[in-house]
């Protein structure tokens, strides 16, 4: 998709170059309603040429430039998912824009199902690595970014930022998990057999976002940190069906600890 037009609108509205962009995942949108965020500069996705309105319940659809914990941040409430039928170019367009705005780092958050049986609903997982099972790659096509044609994914989730997240969690006495996030397209949830297969592959959590954004953010030269809110045990682990409602409710229940973690991380952010 054309990035020039939305980029020039965003540059025109941006009051500063953010130190960190934060993508707020399902149920984690409360931060967008915090007083600092309310006082910030809001840009609706629909103000950006080529960006369609949002469709899924629980997702907003705006960018907020604000000062939070003494730092300049850009909050992204809502994201474009591949399962909505959007092309990967749009799914990852925000990362391209942040890269070109000069944002040095992004924190990607999401709701995920826990595959690792040692994990519990409501816990947060720091993403250490990912497995891309979306069946495609957002970099297919002309190389749009400043980075190489074949970007390295060895340390896609920045070890330094992950250490800072772990330190923030420890400071709050908040127990967090660390693990591998596996991305599928959705929108159906997985079958129990798929979850067993994913566990055998080494996945700890499963979700329908984040990986394309990570790949493009890395190609844009940004440092990436990722946190999953484990909103349900993945299919087949518990003797019950999965519902989107349950995912949203668990996200809402974990919102307090998530927000505390993010604020502590921002406060002590060392880039
Ligand atoms: N599977 C895929 N995506 C998800 C899940 C899940 O169990 N929970 C939240 N997002």
Coordinates of C-alpha atoms in Angstrom, one line a residue, residues 11-116:
X11 CA 4.1 13.7 10.3
X12 CA 1.9 16.8 10.1
X13 CA 0.0 15.8 13.3
X14 CA 2.9 14.4 15.3
X15 CA 3.8 16.8 18.1
X16 CA 7.1 15.0 18.7
X17 CA 9.2 11.9 17.7
X18 CA 8.1 9.2 20.1
X19 CA 10.7 7.2 22.0
X20 CA 8.5 4.1 22.0
X21 CA 5.4 3.0 20.1
X22 CA 3.0 0.6 22.0
X23 CA 0.5 -1.5 20.2
X24 CA -2.4 -2.2 22.6
X25 CA -3.9 -5.6 22.0
X26 CA -7.3 -7.1 22.7
X27 CA -8.7 -6.0 26.1
X28 CA -5.6 -3.9 26.8
X29 CA -7.0 -0.7 25.4
X30 CA -7.6 0.8 28.8
X31 CA -4.3 2.6 28.5
X32 CA -5.7 4.7 25.7
X33 CA -8.2 6.1 28.2
X34 CA -5.6 7.0 30.8
X35 CA -5.6 10.8 31.7
X36 CA -2.2 11.3 29.9
X37 CA -3.6 9.6 26.8
X38 CA -6.8 11.7 26.9
X39 CA -4.6 14.8 27.0
X40 CA -2.5 13.6 24.1
X41 CA -2.8 14.2 20.3
X42 CA -5.2 11.7 18.8
X43 CA -5.1 10.6 15.2
X44 CA -7.8 8.3 14.0
X45 CA -6.8 5.5 11.6
X46 CA -9.5 6.8 9.3
X47 CA -7.6 10.2 9.2
X48 CA -4.8 8.3 7.5
X49 CA -5.3 7.8 3.7
X50 CA -5.6 4.1 2.9
X51 CA -6.5 3.1 6.5
X52 CA -10.0 1.5 6.7
X53 CA -12.2 1.6 9.8
X54 CA -11.8 -1.1 12.5
X55 CA -14.3 -4.0 12.7
X56 CA -13.6 -6.3 15.6
X57 CA -15.2 -5.7 19.0
X58 CA -12.6 -4.8 21.6
X59 CA -10.4 -2.9 19.2
X60 CA -10.3 0.8 18.9
X61 CA -8.6 2.4 15.9
X62 CA -6.4 5.4 16.7
X63 CA -3.0 6.6 17.5
X64 CA -2.2 8.8 20.5
X65 CA 0.9 10.8 20.9
X66 CA 1.3 11.5 24.6
X67 CA 3.7 11.9 27.5
X68 CA 3.5 9.0 29.9
X69 CA 5.7 8.4 32.9
X70 CA 7.8 11.3 31.7
X71 CA 8.5 9.7 28.3
X72 CA 7.2 10.5 24.8
X73 CA 5.1 7.6 23.6
X74 CA 2.8 6.7 20.8
X75 CA -0.1 4.5 21.7
X76 CA -1.8 2.4 19.0
X77 CA -5.3 1.4 20.1
X78 CA -6.5 -1.3 17.8
X79 CA -4.6 -3.1 14.9
X80 CA -5.4 -4.5 11.5
X81 CA -5.5 -8.3 11.6
X82 CA -4.9 -10.6 8.6
X83 CA -8.0 -12.6 9.5
X84 CA -10.1 -9.5 8.7
X85 CA -9.1 -10.0 5.1
X86 CA -6.6 -7.1 5.2
X87 CA -3.5 -7.4 3.1
X88 CA -0.2 -7.8 5.0
X89 CA 0.8 -4.4 3.7
X90 CA -2.0 -2.8 5.8
X91 CA -1.5 -5.2 8.8
X92 CA 2.1 -3.9 9.0
X93 CA 1.6 -0.4 7.7
X94 CA 1.8 1.1 11.2
X95 CA 5.3 -0.4 11.7
X96 CA 6.4 1.2 8.4
X97 CA 5.0 4.6 9.6
X98 CA 6.7 4.3 13.0
X99 CA 10.0 3.4 11.3
X100 CA 9.8 6.4 9.1
X101 CA 8.8 8.7 11.9
X102 CA 12.1 7.8 13.6
X103 CA 10.6 5.7 16.4
X104 CA 13.4 3.6 17.8
X105 CA 11.5 0.9 19.6
X106 CA 8.0 -0.8 19.6
X107 CA 6.3 -2.7 22.3
X108 CA 3.8 -5.2 20.8
X109 CA 1.1 -6.6 23.0
X110 CA -1.6 -9.1 22.3
X111 CA -4.0 -11.6 23.8
X112 CA -2.9 -15.2 23.4
X113 CA -3.9 -18.7 24.3
X114 CA -1.6 -20.5 26.6
X115 CA -0.2 -23.7 25.1
X116 CA 2.4 -24.3 27.9

